Short mmCIF file of C-alpha atoms in Angstrom, two decimals:
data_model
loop_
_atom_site.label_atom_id
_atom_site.label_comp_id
_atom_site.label_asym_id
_atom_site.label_seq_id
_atom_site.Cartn_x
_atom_site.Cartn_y
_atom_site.Cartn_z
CA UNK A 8 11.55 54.17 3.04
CA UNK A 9 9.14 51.50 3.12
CA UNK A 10 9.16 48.70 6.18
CA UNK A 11 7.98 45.68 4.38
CA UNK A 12 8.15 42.82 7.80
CA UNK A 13 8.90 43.38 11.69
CA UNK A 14 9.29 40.66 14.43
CA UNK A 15 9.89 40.29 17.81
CA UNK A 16 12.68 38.05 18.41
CA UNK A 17 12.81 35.79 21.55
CA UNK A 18 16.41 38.09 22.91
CA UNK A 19 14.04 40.80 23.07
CA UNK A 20 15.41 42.43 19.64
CA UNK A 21 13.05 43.83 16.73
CA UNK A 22 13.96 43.11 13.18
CA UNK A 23 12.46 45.23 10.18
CA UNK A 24 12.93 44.59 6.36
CA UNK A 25 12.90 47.66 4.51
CA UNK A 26 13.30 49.20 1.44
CA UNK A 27 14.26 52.54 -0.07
CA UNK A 28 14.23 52.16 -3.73
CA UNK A 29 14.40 48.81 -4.91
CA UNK A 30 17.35 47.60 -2.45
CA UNK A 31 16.45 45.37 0.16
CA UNK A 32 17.95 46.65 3.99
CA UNK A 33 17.47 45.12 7.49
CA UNK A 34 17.36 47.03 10.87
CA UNK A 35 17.88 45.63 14.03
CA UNK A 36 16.81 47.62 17.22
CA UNK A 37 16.39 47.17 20.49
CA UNK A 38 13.70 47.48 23.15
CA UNK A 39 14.53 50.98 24.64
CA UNK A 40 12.92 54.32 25.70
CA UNK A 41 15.25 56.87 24.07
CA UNK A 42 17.18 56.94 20.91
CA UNK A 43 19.83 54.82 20.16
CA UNK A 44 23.29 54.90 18.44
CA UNK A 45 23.60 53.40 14.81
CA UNK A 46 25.74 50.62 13.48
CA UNK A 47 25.94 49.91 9.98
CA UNK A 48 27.29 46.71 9.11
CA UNK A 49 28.27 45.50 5.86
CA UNK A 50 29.71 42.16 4.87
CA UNK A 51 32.44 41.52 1.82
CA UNK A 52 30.60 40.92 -1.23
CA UNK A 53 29.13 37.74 -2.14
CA UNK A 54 27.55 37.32 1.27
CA UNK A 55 24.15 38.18 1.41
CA UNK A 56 23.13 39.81 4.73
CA UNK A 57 20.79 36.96 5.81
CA UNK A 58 24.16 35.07 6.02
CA UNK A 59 23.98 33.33 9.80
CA UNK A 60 26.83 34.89 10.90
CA UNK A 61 25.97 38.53 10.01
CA UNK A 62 22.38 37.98 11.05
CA UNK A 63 24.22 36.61 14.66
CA UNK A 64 26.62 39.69 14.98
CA UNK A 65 23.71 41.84 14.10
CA UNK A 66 21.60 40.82 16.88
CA UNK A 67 24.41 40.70 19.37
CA UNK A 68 24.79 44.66 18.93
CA UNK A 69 21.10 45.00 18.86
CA UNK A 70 20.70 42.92 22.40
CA UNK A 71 23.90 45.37 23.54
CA UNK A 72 22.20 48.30 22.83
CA UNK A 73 22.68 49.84 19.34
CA UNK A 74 20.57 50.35 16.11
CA UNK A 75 22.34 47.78 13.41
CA UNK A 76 21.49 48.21 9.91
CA UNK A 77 22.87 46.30 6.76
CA UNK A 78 22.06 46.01 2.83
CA UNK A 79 22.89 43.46 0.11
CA UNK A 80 25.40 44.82 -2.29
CA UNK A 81 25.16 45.03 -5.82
CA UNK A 82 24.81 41.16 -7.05
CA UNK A 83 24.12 39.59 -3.27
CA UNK A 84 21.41 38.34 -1.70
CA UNK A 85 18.23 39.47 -3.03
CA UNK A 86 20.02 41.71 -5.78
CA UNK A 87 20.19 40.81 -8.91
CA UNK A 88 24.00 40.14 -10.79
CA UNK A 89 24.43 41.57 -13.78
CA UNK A 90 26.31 40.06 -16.85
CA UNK A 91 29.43 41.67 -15.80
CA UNK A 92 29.12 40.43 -12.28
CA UNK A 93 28.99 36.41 -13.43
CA UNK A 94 31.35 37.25 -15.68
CA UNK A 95 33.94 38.80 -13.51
CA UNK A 96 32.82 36.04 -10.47
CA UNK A 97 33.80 33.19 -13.86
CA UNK A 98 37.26 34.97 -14.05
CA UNK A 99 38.22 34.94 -10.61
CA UNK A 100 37.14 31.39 -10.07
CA UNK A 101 39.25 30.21 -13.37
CA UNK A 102 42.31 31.85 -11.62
CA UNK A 103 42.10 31.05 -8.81
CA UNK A 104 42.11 26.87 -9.55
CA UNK A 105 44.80 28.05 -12.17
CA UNK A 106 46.56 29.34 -9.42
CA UNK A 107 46.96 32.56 -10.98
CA UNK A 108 47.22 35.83 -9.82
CA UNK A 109 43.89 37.58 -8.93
CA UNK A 110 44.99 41.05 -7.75
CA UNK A 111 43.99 42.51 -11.49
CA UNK A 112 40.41 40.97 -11.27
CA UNK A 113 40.12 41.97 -7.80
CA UNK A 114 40.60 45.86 -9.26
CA UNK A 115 38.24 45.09 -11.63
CA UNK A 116 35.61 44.02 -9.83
CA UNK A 117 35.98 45.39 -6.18
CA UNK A 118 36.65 48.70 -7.12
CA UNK A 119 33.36 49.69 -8.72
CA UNK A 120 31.00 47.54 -6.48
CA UNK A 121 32.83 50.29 -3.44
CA UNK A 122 31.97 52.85 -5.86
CA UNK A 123 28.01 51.90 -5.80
CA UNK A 124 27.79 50.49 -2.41
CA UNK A 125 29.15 54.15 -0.56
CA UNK A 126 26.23 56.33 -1.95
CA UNK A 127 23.94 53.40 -0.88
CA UNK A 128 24.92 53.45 2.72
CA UNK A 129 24.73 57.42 2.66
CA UNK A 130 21.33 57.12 1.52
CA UNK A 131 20.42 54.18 4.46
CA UNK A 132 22.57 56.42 6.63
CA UNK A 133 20.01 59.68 5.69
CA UNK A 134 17.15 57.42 6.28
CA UNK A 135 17.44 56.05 9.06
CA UNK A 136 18.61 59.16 11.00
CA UNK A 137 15.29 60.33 10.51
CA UNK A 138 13.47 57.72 12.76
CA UNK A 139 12.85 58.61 16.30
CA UNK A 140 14.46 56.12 17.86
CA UNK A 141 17.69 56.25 16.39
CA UNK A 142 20.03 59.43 17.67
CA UNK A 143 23.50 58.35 16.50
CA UNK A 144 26.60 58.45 16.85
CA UNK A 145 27.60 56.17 14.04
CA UNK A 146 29.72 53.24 13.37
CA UNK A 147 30.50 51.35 10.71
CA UNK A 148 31.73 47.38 10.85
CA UNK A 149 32.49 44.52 8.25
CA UNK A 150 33.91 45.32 4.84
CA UNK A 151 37.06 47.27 5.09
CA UNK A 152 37.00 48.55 1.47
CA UNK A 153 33.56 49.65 1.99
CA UNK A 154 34.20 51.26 5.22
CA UNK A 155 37.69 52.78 4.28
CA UNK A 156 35.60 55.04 1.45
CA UNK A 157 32.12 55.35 3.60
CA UNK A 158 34.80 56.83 6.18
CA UNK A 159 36.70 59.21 4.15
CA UNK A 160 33.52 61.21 2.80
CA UNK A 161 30.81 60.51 5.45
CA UNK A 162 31.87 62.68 8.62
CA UNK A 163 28.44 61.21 10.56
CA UNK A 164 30.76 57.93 10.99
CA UNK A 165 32.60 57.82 14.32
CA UNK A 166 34.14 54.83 14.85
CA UNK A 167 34.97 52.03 12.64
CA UNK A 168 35.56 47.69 13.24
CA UNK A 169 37.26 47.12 9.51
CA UNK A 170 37.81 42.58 8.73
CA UNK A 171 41.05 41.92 6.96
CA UNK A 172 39.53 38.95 5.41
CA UNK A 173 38.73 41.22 1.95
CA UNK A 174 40.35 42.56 -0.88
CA UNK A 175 41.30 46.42 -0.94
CA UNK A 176 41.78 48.15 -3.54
CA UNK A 177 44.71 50.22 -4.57
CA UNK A 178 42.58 53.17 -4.30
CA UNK A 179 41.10 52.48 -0.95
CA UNK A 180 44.44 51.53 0.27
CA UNK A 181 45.66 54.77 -0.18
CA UNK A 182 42.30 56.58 1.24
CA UNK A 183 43.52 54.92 4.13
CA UNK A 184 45.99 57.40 5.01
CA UNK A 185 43.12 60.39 5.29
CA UNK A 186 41.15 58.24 8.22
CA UNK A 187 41.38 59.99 11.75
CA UNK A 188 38.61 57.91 13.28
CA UNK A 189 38.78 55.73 16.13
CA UNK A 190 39.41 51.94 14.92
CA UNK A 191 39.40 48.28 15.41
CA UNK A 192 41.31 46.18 12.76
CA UNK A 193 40.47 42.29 12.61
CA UNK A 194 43.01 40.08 11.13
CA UNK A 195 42.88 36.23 10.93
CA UNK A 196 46.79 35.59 11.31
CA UNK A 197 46.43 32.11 8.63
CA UNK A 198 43.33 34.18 6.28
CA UNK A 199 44.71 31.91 2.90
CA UNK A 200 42.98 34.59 0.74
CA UNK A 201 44.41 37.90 2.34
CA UNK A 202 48.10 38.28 2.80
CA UNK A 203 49.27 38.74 5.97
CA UNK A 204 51.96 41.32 5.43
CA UNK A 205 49.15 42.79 3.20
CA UNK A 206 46.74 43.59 5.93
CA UNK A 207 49.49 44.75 8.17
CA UNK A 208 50.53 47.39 5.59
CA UNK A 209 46.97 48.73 5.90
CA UNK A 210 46.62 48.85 9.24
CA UNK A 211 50.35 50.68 9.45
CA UNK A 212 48.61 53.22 6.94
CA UNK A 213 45.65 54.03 8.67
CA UNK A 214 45.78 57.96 9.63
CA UNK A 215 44.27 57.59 12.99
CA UNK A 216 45.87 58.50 16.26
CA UNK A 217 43.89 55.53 17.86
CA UNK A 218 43.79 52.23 15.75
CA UNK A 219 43.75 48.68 17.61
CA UNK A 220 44.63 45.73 15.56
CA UNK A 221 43.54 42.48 16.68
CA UNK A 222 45.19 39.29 15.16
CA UNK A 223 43.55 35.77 15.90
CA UNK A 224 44.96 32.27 14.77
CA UNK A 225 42.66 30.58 12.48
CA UNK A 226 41.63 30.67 8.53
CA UNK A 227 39.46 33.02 6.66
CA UNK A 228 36.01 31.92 9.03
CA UNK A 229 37.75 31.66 11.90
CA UNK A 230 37.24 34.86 13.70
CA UNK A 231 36.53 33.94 17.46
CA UNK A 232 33.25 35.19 18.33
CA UNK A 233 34.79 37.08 22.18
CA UNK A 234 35.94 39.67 19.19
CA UNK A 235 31.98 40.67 18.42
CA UNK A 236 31.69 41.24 22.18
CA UNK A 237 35.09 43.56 22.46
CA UNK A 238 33.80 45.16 19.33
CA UNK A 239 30.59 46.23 21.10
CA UNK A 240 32.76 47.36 23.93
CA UNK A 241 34.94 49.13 21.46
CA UNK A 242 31.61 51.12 19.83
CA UNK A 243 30.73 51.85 23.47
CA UNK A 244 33.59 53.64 24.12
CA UNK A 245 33.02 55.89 21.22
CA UNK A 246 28.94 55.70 20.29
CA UNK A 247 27.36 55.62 23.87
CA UNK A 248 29.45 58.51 25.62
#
């Protein structure tokens, strides 16, 4: 693990780029005397995590109280894409101004980047653990597909914020069914790329006893921001007890 940048930010929040291999990471901590819960947070691929929005939601958690890490996936951000990545971004594009269907790509595609990002955030996960001034718990928020795997075989996660906004794979979709954590489910009600009925068929699937779905007017973007501040009242509930 290897801190490459730290700053002071004017809300009182420390940022550090890191690395652990060759993968570029951010943490986000706050000013505080004893050790601090952990959020991870990862975003649906193709946004890097120096997107504003991340970086804002980030900060917000940090300023509330919690450790917040993130990573680029595979092919984001600072990460390379491989052949197969342009390739399979070419495909989707193609169908989707053909207006054809994109659920096979999606498989395609999706299904192994979930398969490389997991181990990824188990190896941030061990990492960061090991600094002083984080203590756990730890909860997970942003990518559902990510988060419904990350979930299923890393017991360290208590509590989870999922977004409807991204594709799940079949796979994932039936991992579902094993989660018994504590979670918060995002949907954008008018989200043109996810199905509605979709998203509400995962949340129906979702194992755990206590699962809160939140559904918001608006598009894809749209998510108002008063549902970053209930989701850092949600983690308190279940990270700062």
């Amino acid at each position: 693990m290897h801190f490459t940048s730290e700053q002071r930010l004017d809300d009182g929040v420390f940022q550090r780029e890191f690395t652990l291999g060759e993968i570029p990471r951010t943490l986000w901590t706050p000013e505080s005397d004893a050790p601090v819960p952990l959020i991870l947070m990862a975003h649906n691929n193709g946004l890097p995590k120096a997107a504003a929005r991340l970086v804002a939601r980030a900060r917000h958690a940090a300023a509330y109280g919690y450790a917040v890490a993130t990573i680029d996936a595979a092919g984001c951000g600072d990460r390379p894409r491989s052949a197969v990545d342009e390739q399979a971004r070419t495909d989707l594009r193609r169908a989707v101004q053909a207006g054809e269907p994109v659920d096979e790509i999606f498989e395609s595609f999706i299904g192994p980047l979930v398969e490389k990002a997991v181990p990824e955030w188990q190896t941030t996960l061990d990492a960061l653990l090991a600094l002083p001034e984080i203590g756990g718990p730890v909860g997970y928020s942003g990518w559902t597909a990510v988060g419904i795997r990350l979930a299923v075989v890393e017991p360290r996660i208590a509590a989870a914020g999922f977004f409807a906004g991204g594709y799940v794979p079949l796979a994932q979709r039936e991992e579902a069914r094993q989660l018994t954590l504590p979670l918060l489910f995002l949907l954008q009600w008018d989200d043109e790329g996810n199905p509605r009925q979709r998203a509400l068929d995962l949340f129906d699937a979702f194992g755990s006893k206590e699962k809160t779905l939140h559904a918001n007017l608006g598009g894809h973007t749209g998510t108002p921001w008063f549902e970053v501040e209930d989701g850092n009242r949600f983690f308190g509930r279940h990270l700062m007890k």
